[in-house]
PDB file of C-alpha atoms in Angstrom:
ATOM      1  CA  UNK A  27      -7.564   4.537 -28.582  1.00 31.00           C
ATOM      2  CA  UNK A  28     -10.382   4.459 -26.014  1.00 33.00           C
ATOM      3  CA  UNK A  29     -11.234   0.819 -26.099  1.00 37.00           C
ATOM      4  CA  UNK A  30      -9.414  -2.454 -26.277  1.00 38.00           C
ATOM      5  CA  UNK A  31      -7.565  -4.066 -29.322  1.00 44.00           C
ATOM      6  CA  UNK A  32      -4.520  -5.927 -30.617  1.00 42.00           C
ATOM      7  CA  UNK A  33      -1.885  -3.959 -32.451  1.00 41.00           C
ATOM      8  CA  UNK A  34      -1.205  -5.135 -36.082  1.00 38.00           C
ATOM      9  CA  UNK A  35       2.260  -6.291 -35.054  1.00 37.00           C
ATOM     10  CA  UNK A  36       1.875 -10.080 -35.135  1.00 37.00           C
ATOM     11  CA  UNK A  37       4.387 -10.727 -37.834  1.00 36.00           C
ATOM     12  CA  UNK A  38       7.183  -9.038 -35.648  1.00 39.00           C
ATOM     13  CA  UNK A  39       9.858 -11.454 -34.410  1.00 41.00           C
ATOM     14  CA  UNK A  40      10.380 -12.249 -30.666  1.00 44.00           C
ATOM     15  CA  UNK A  41      12.930  -9.569 -30.743  1.00 59.00           C
ATOM     16  CA  UNK A  42      10.608  -6.891 -32.038  1.00 85.00           C
ATOM     17  CA  UNK A  43       8.954  -6.770 -28.439  1.00 92.00           C
ATOM     18  CA  UNK A  44      11.734  -5.471 -26.753  1.00 95.00           C
ATOM     19  CA  UNK A  45      14.130  -2.756 -27.171  1.00 94.00           C
ATOM     20  CA  UNK A  46      16.912  -1.203 -25.329  1.00 94.00           C
ATOM     21  CA  UNK A  47      19.804   1.582 -24.973  1.00 94.00           C
ATOM     22  CA  UNK A  48      22.043  -1.013 -26.617  1.00 93.00           C
ATOM     23  CA  UNK A  49      23.331  -4.521 -27.339  1.00 93.00           C
ATOM     24  CA  UNK A  50      24.874  -4.815 -23.725  1.00 94.00           C
ATOM     25  CA  UNK A  51      21.591  -4.050 -21.596  1.00 94.00           C
ATOM     26  CA  UNK A  52      19.608  -6.114 -24.238  1.00 94.00           C
ATOM     27  CA  UNK A  53      22.105  -9.074 -23.811  1.00 93.00           C
ATOM     28  CA  UNK A  54      22.227  -8.564 -20.301  1.00 93.00           C
ATOM     29  CA  UNK A  55      18.505  -8.956 -19.330  1.00 95.00           C
ATOM     30  CA  UNK A  56      17.508 -10.975 -22.281  1.00 93.00           C
ATOM     31  CA  UNK A  57      16.298 -13.879 -20.130  1.00 94.00           C
ATOM     32  CA  UNK A  58      15.666 -11.445 -17.049  1.00 96.00           C
ATOM     33  CA  UNK A  59      12.898  -9.494 -18.964  1.00 96.00           C
ATOM     34  CA  UNK A  60      11.049 -11.638 -21.179  1.00 96.00           C
ATOM     35  CA  UNK A  61       7.786 -10.828 -23.375  1.00 97.00           C
ATOM     36  CA  UNK A  62       5.784 -13.784 -24.624  1.00 96.00           C
ATOM     37  CA  UNK A  63       3.292 -12.477 -27.218  1.00 96.00           C
ATOM     38  CA  UNK A  64       0.100 -14.122 -27.887  1.00 96.00           C
ATOM     39  CA  UNK A  65       0.515 -16.100 -24.614  1.00 97.00           C
ATOM     40  CA  UNK A  66      -3.246 -16.023 -24.638  1.00 97.00           C
ATOM     41  CA  UNK A  67      -5.671 -16.611 -27.228  1.00 96.00           C
ATOM     42  CA  UNK A  68      -8.310 -14.401 -27.807  1.00 96.00           C
ATOM     43  CA  UNK A  69     -10.934 -16.767 -26.160  1.00 96.00           C
ATOM     44  CA  UNK A  70      -8.757 -16.959 -22.925  1.00 97.00           C
ATOM     45  CA  UNK A  71      -8.396 -13.357 -22.786  1.00 97.00           C
ATOM     46  CA  UNK A  72     -11.668 -12.771 -22.909  1.00 97.00           C
ATOM     47  CA  UNK A  73     -12.611 -15.888 -20.342  1.00 97.00           C
ATOM     48  CA  UNK A  74     -10.066 -13.835 -17.664  1.00 97.00           C
ATOM     49  CA  UNK A  75     -11.684 -10.374 -18.604  1.00 97.00           C
ATOM     50  CA  UNK A  76     -15.239 -11.708 -18.186  1.00 97.00           C
ATOM     51  CA  UNK A  77     -14.514 -13.608 -14.758  1.00 97.00           C
ATOM     52  CA  UNK A  78     -12.682 -10.254 -13.263  1.00 97.00           C
ATOM     53  CA  UNK A  79     -15.397  -7.840 -14.231  1.00 96.00           C
ATOM     54  CA  UNK A  80     -17.837  -8.054 -11.742  1.00 95.00           C
ATOM     55  CA  UNK A  81     -15.451  -8.069  -9.074  1.00 94.00           C
ATOM     56  CA  UNK A  82     -13.407  -5.228 -10.594  1.00 95.00           C
ATOM     57  CA  UNK A  83     -16.707  -3.287 -10.689  1.00 94.00           C
ATOM     58  CA  UNK A  84     -17.131  -3.329  -7.031  1.00 94.00           C
ATOM     59  CA  UNK A  85     -14.119  -0.795  -6.510  1.00 92.00           C
ATOM     60  CA  UNK A  86     -13.874   2.710  -7.829  1.00 91.00           C
ATOM     61  CA  UNK A  87     -10.857   4.212  -9.718  1.00 90.00           C
ATOM     62  CA  UNK A  88      -8.289   5.550  -7.271  1.00 88.00           C
ATOM     63  CA  UNK A  89      -6.102   8.591  -8.136  1.00 86.00           C
ATOM     64  CA  UNK A  90      -3.525   7.638  -4.884  1.00 73.00           C
ATOM     65  CA  UNK A  91      -1.609   4.820  -3.947  1.00 60.00           C
ATOM     66  CA  UNK A  92       0.094   3.939  -0.553  1.00 57.00           C
ATOM     67  CA  UNK A  93       3.329   4.517  -2.033  1.00 58.00           C
ATOM     68  CA  UNK A  94       2.518   7.099  -4.629  1.00 69.00           C
ATOM     69  CA  UNK A  95       3.403   4.585  -7.375  1.00 81.00           C
ATOM     70  CA  UNK A  96      -0.109   4.364  -9.387  1.00 87.00           C
ATOM     71  CA  UNK A  97      -2.564   6.572 -10.751  1.00 89.00           C
ATOM     72  CA  UNK A  98      -5.659   5.828 -11.968  1.00 92.00           C
ATOM     73  CA  UNK A  99      -6.478   2.654 -10.792  1.00 93.00           C
ATOM     74  CA  UNK A 100      -8.497  -0.211  -9.014  1.00 94.00           C
ATOM     75  CA  UNK A 101      -7.041  -3.372  -8.013  1.00 93.00           C
ATOM     76  CA  UNK A 102      -8.250  -6.710  -6.504  1.00 94.00           C
ATOM     77  CA  UNK A 103      -6.583  -9.853  -4.906  1.00 94.00           C
ATOM     78  CA  UNK A 104      -8.256 -12.831  -6.211  1.00 95.00           C
ATOM     79  CA  UNK A 105      -7.554 -16.351  -4.613  1.00 93.00           C
ATOM     80  CA  UNK A 106     -10.835 -18.470  -6.373  1.00 94.00           C
ATOM     81  CA  UNK A 107     -10.654 -18.856  -9.875  1.00 96.00           C
ATOM     82  CA  UNK A 108     -12.824 -20.812 -12.588  1.00 97.00           C
ATOM     83  CA  UNK A 109     -11.527 -24.114 -13.671  1.00 97.00           C
ATOM     84  CA  UNK A 110     -10.733 -22.209 -17.289  1.00 97.00           C
ATOM     85  CA  UNK A 111      -8.901 -19.522 -15.420  1.00 97.00           C
ATOM     86  CA  UNK A 112      -6.995 -21.859 -13.171  1.00 96.00           C
ATOM     87  CA  UNK A 113      -5.521 -23.576 -16.258  1.00 97.00           C
ATOM     88  CA  UNK A 114      -4.394 -20.395 -17.720  1.00 98.00           C
ATOM     89  CA  UNK A 115      -2.869 -19.533 -14.431  1.00 97.00           C
ATOM     90  CA  UNK A 116      -1.122 -23.218 -14.115  1.00 96.00           C
ATOM     91  CA  UNK A 117       0.608 -22.047 -17.727  1.00 97.00           C
ATOM     92  CA  UNK A 118       1.743 -18.824 -16.400  1.00 97.00           C
ATOM     93  CA  UNK A 119       3.623 -20.666 -13.489  1.00 96.00           C
ATOM     94  CA  UNK A 120       4.985 -23.225 -15.768  1.00 95.00           C
ATOM     95  CA  UNK A 121       6.128 -20.617 -18.182  1.00 96.00           C
ATOM     96  CA  UNK A 122       7.638 -18.353 -15.863  1.00 96.00           C
ATOM     97  CA  UNK A 123       8.577 -19.681 -12.357  1.00 95.00           C
ATOM     98  CA  UNK A 124      10.831 -22.580 -11.710  1.00 92.00           C
ATOM     99  CA  UNK A 125       9.949 -25.922 -10.062  1.00 89.00           C
ATOM    100  CA  UNK A 126      11.051 -25.083  -6.410  1.00 85.00           C
ATOM    101  CA  UNK A 127       9.666 -21.326  -6.609  1.00 90.00           C
ATOM    102  CA  UNK A 128       6.385 -21.077  -4.407  1.00 91.00           C
ATOM    103  CA  UNK A 129       4.104 -18.487  -5.436  1.00 92.00           C
ATOM    104  CA  UNK A 130       2.471 -15.942  -3.770  1.00 90.00           C
ATOM    105  CA  UNK A 131      -1.513 -16.282  -3.249  1.00 87.00           C
ATOM    106  CA  UNK A 132      -4.073 -14.525  -3.963  1.00 92.00           C
ATOM    107  CA  UNK A 133      -3.225 -13.325  -7.396  1.00 95.00           C
ATOM    108  CA  UNK A 134      -2.762  -9.439  -7.832  1.00 94.00           C
ATOM    109  CA  UNK A 135      -5.269  -7.901 -10.387  1.00 96.00           C
ATOM    110  CA  UNK A 136      -4.441  -4.668 -11.441  1.00 96.00           C
ATOM    111  CA  UNK A 137      -6.918  -2.372 -13.629  1.00 96.00           C
ATOM    112  CA  UNK A 138      -5.733   1.009 -15.230  1.00 96.00           C
ATOM    113  CA  UNK A 139      -8.139   3.566 -16.581  1.00 95.00           C
ATOM    114  CA  UNK A 140      -7.039   4.801 -20.217  1.00 95.00           C
ATOM    115  CA  UNK A 141      -5.335   7.870 -18.521  1.00 93.00           C
ATOM    116  CA  UNK A 142      -3.975   5.630 -15.640  1.00 93.00           C
ATOM    117  CA  UNK A 143      -0.208   4.938 -15.452  1.00 93.00           C
ATOM    118  CA  UNK A 144       2.310   3.101 -13.147  1.00 92.00           C
ATOM    119  CA  UNK A 145       5.445   5.198 -12.254  1.00 92.00           C
ATOM    120  CA  UNK A 146       9.144   4.148 -12.074  1.00 92.00           C
ATOM    121  CA  UNK A 147       9.231   1.946  -8.852  1.00 89.00           C
ATOM    122  CA  UNK A 148      11.303  -1.294  -7.766  1.00 88.00           C
ATOM    123  CA  UNK A 149       8.948  -4.048  -5.963  1.00 83.00           C
ATOM    124  CA  UNK A 150       9.891  -4.192  -2.296  1.00 79.00           C
ATOM    125  CA  UNK A 151      11.721  -7.715  -1.667  1.00 79.00           C
ATOM    126  CA  UNK A 152       9.213  -7.420   1.653  1.00 77.00           C
ATOM    127  CA  UNK A 153       6.352  -8.018  -0.849  1.00 76.00           C
ATOM    128  CA  UNK A 154       7.516 -10.460  -3.628  1.00 83.00           C
ATOM    129  CA  UNK A 155      10.198 -12.825  -4.292  1.00 87.00           C
ATOM    130  CA  UNK A 156      12.676 -12.799  -7.434  1.00 91.00           C
ATOM    131  CA  UNK A 157      10.081 -13.662 -10.218  1.00 95.00           C
ATOM    132  CA  UNK A 158       7.052 -11.602 -11.351  1.00 95.00           C
ATOM    133  CA  UNK A 159       4.858 -12.635 -14.395  1.00 97.00           C
ATOM    134  CA  UNK A 160       1.801 -10.665 -15.584  1.00 97.00           C
ATOM    135  CA  UNK A 161      -0.740 -11.096 -18.188  1.00 98.00           C
ATOM    136  CA  UNK A 162      -1.820  -8.190 -20.097  1.00 98.00           C
ATOM    137  CA  UNK A 163      -5.643  -7.913 -21.038  1.00 98.00           C
ATOM    138  CA  UNK A 164      -7.829  -5.132 -23.133  1.00 97.00           C
ATOM    139  CA  UNK A 165      -4.991  -2.775 -24.232  1.00 96.00           C
ATOM    140  CA  UNK A 166      -1.387  -2.688 -25.475  1.00 97.00           C
ATOM    141  CA  UNK A 167       0.948  -0.576 -23.514  1.00 97.00           C
ATOM    142  CA  UNK A 168       4.713  -0.023 -22.921  1.00 97.00           C
ATOM    143  CA  UNK A 169       6.682  -1.199 -19.975  1.00 97.00           C
ATOM    144  CA  UNK A 170      10.068   0.874 -19.398  1.00 97.00           C
ATOM    145  CA  UNK A 171      12.618  -0.276 -17.163  1.00 97.00           C
ATOM    146  CA  UNK A 172      15.480   1.816 -16.191  1.00 96.00           C
ATOM    147  CA  UNK A 173      18.967   0.870 -14.269  1.00 96.00           C
ATOM    148  CA  UNK A 174      18.480   2.474 -10.838  1.00 94.00           C
ATOM    149  CA  UNK A 175      22.274   3.251 -10.891  1.00 95.00           C
ATOM    150  CA  UNK A 176      22.749   4.180 -14.319  1.00 94.00           C
ATOM    151  CA  UNK A 177      19.985   5.669 -15.877  1.00 92.00           C
ATOM    152  CA  UNK A 178      21.453   5.455 -19.440  1.00 94.00           C
ATOM    153  CA  UNK A 179      20.754   1.767 -19.356  1.00 95.00           C
ATOM    154  CA  UNK A 180      16.922   1.053 -20.310  1.00 96.00           C
ATOM    155  CA  UNK A 181      14.722  -1.457 -22.060  1.00 96.00           C
ATOM    156  CA  UNK A 182      11.418  -1.089 -23.082  1.00 96.00           C
ATOM    157  CA  UNK A 183       8.791  -4.027 -23.448  1.00 97.00           C
ATOM    158  CA  UNK A 184       5.903  -3.998 -25.949  1.00 97.00           C
ATOM    159  CA  UNK A 185       2.744  -5.457 -23.986  1.00 97.00           C
ATOM    160  CA  UNK A 186       0.041  -6.296 -26.467  1.00 97.00           C
ATOM    161  CA  UNK A 187      -3.414  -7.927 -24.865  1.00 97.00           C
ATOM    162  CA  UNK A 188      -2.819 -11.360 -24.493  1.00 97.00           C
ATOM    163  CA  UNK A 189       1.018 -11.145 -23.742  1.00 98.00           C
ATOM    164  CA  UNK A 190       2.786 -12.562 -20.785  1.00 98.00           C
ATOM    165  CA  UNK A 191       5.838 -10.628 -19.352  1.00 97.00           C
ATOM    166  CA  UNK A 192       8.327 -12.105 -17.054  1.00 97.00           C
ATOM    167  CA  UNK A 193      10.718  -9.871 -14.706  1.00 96.00           C
ATOM    168  CA  UNK A 194      13.291 -11.891 -13.038  1.00 95.00           C
ATOM    169  CA  UNK A 195      16.728 -11.544 -11.522  1.00 92.00           C
ATOM    170  CA  UNK A 196      18.655  -8.100 -12.546  1.00 94.00           C
ATOM    171  CA  UNK A 197      15.481  -7.024 -14.063  1.00 95.00           C
ATOM    172  CA  UNK A 198      13.465  -7.394 -10.814  1.00 92.00           C
ATOM    173  CA  UNK A 199      16.072  -5.874  -8.468  1.00 92.00           C
ATOM    174  CA  UNK A 200      18.364  -3.677 -10.462  1.00 95.00           C
ATOM    175  CA  UNK A 201      15.851  -1.584 -12.607  1.00 96.00           C
ATOM    176  CA  UNK A 202      12.717   0.279 -11.982  1.00 94.00           C
ATOM    177  CA  UNK A 203       9.774  -0.541 -13.962  1.00 94.00           C
ATOM    178  CA  UNK A 204       6.688   1.925 -15.263  1.00 96.00           C
ATOM    179  CA  UNK A 205       3.641   1.510 -17.591  1.00 96.00           C
ATOM    180  CA  UNK A 206       4.040   4.767 -19.754  1.00 96.00           C
ATOM    181  CA  UNK A 207       1.002   7.218 -19.460  1.00 94.00           C
ATOM    182  CA  UNK A 208      -0.784   7.623 -22.824  1.00 95.00           C
ATOM    183  CA  UNK A 209       0.692  10.921 -23.945  1.00 94.00           C
ATOM    184  CA  UNK A 210       4.165   8.945 -23.552  1.00 95.00           C
ATOM    185  CA  UNK A 211       3.471   5.459 -25.083  1.00 96.00           C
ATOM    186  CA  UNK A 212       5.703   5.147 -28.072  1.00 95.00           C
ATOM    187  CA  UNK A 213       7.755   2.064 -28.542  1.00 95.00           C
ATOM    188  CA  UNK A 214      10.496   3.543 -30.578  1.00 92.00           C
ATOM    189  CA  UNK A 215       8.777   5.542 -33.054  1.00 91.00           C
ATOM    190  CA  UNK A 216       5.606   3.578 -33.022  1.00 93.00           C
ATOM    191  CA  UNK A 217       2.656   5.171 -31.194  1.00 95.00           C
ATOM    192  CA  UNK A 218       1.130   2.823 -28.666  1.00 95.00           C
ATOM    193  CA  UNK A 219      -2.368   4.127 -27.958  1.00 95.00           C
ATOM    194  CA  UNK A 220      -3.060   3.443 -24.444  1.00 95.00           C
ATOM    195  CA  UNK A 221      -6.981   2.177 -23.346  1.00 95.00           C
ATOM    196  CA  UNK A 222      -7.804   0.553 -20.393  1.00 96.00           C
ATOM    197  CA  UNK A 223      -5.482  -2.125 -19.329  1.00 97.00           C
ATOM    198  CA  UNK A 224      -5.946  -5.241 -16.671  1.00 97.00           C
ATOM    199  CA  UNK A 225      -2.973  -7.224 -15.536  1.00 97.00           C
ATOM    200  CA  UNK A 226      -2.851 -10.290 -13.870  1.00 98.00           C
ATOM    201  CA  UNK A 227       0.103 -10.584 -11.479  1.00 96.00           C
ATOM    202  CA  UNK A 228       1.739 -13.645 -10.271  1.00 95.00           C
ATOM    203  CA  UNK A 229       4.560 -13.608  -7.607  1.00 94.00           C
ATOM    204  CA  UNK A 230       7.243 -15.782  -6.122  1.00 93.00           C
ATOM    205  CA  UNK A 231       7.126 -15.805  -2.639  1.00 90.00           C
ATOM    206  CA  UNK A 232       9.619 -13.413  -0.909  1.00 85.00           C
ATOM    207  CA  UNK A 233      12.892 -15.069   0.406  1.00 72.00           C
ATOM    208  CA  UNK A 234      12.289 -16.384   3.921  1.00 60.00           C
ATOM    209  CA  UNK A 235       8.446 -16.029   3.961  1.00 55.00           C
ATOM    210  CA  UNK A 236       6.243 -19.288   4.622  1.00 54.00           C
ATOM    211  CA  UNK A 237       3.391 -19.658   2.499  1.00 50.00           C
ATOM    212  CA  UNK A 238       1.098 -18.442   5.272  1.00 51.00           C
ATOM    213  CA  UNK A 239       2.798 -15.358   5.993  1.00 51.00           C
ATOM    214  CA  UNK A 240       0.967 -13.231   3.702  1.00 51.00           C
ATOM    215  CA  UNK A 241      -1.090 -10.024   3.513  1.00 47.00           C
ATOM    216  CA  UNK A 242       1.160  -7.035   2.779  1.00 49.00           C
ATOM    217  CA  UNK A 243       0.569  -4.610   0.220  1.00 50.00           C
ATOM    218  CA  UNK A 244       0.997  -5.951  -3.557  1.00 53.00           C
ATOM    219  CA  UNK A 245       3.632  -4.542  -5.927  1.00 54.00           C
ATOM    220  CA  UNK A 246       2.365  -2.328  -8.962  1.00 59.00           C
ATOM    221  CA  UNK A 247       2.958  -3.848 -12.360  1.00 60.00           C
TER     222      UNK A 247
END
């Protein structure tokens, strides 16, 4: 699929958006790797996309990343949002972060072209804290998590447009994560064709960092 579009999966139960190597890893990460399908309405998704498009157009797609984690991407950091978008981001904060967590500002925005992908990586504790939450726009995709010490333990998240994913705790520190390239984009036996994908990523502050100590390279999610 070259453009955007929602998969016809709206009747799936919540468990239908997450699959793993076995019951143990599914149980272990049940609260650490979470998908909230339909978190955004179609109108809210359009609001964010429309606001981001002019800023993203100022950048060219790149095929090298400072840590070689991303291919076919452009990105920006955004601090100022419209009132409607701020309301959406406040909902993300309430859904994904505990009251005691401080969020990094600005918000990281990552735009993958249809052939773009994110390689397996674990975000450095220097750049973000214990929780990462991302909104997926435009195209469905599959995020794969693999245990860094036990590669036979894995989890896959089906991320539809308008969905919210949350990685925290063990899913954040013990598992690498990646966005599959189009030719590998399957969720079980189901083909998930990749188009252009925008993710809007909120991150908690790294441990020991004050709100004014920012400016490091953002993670890829």
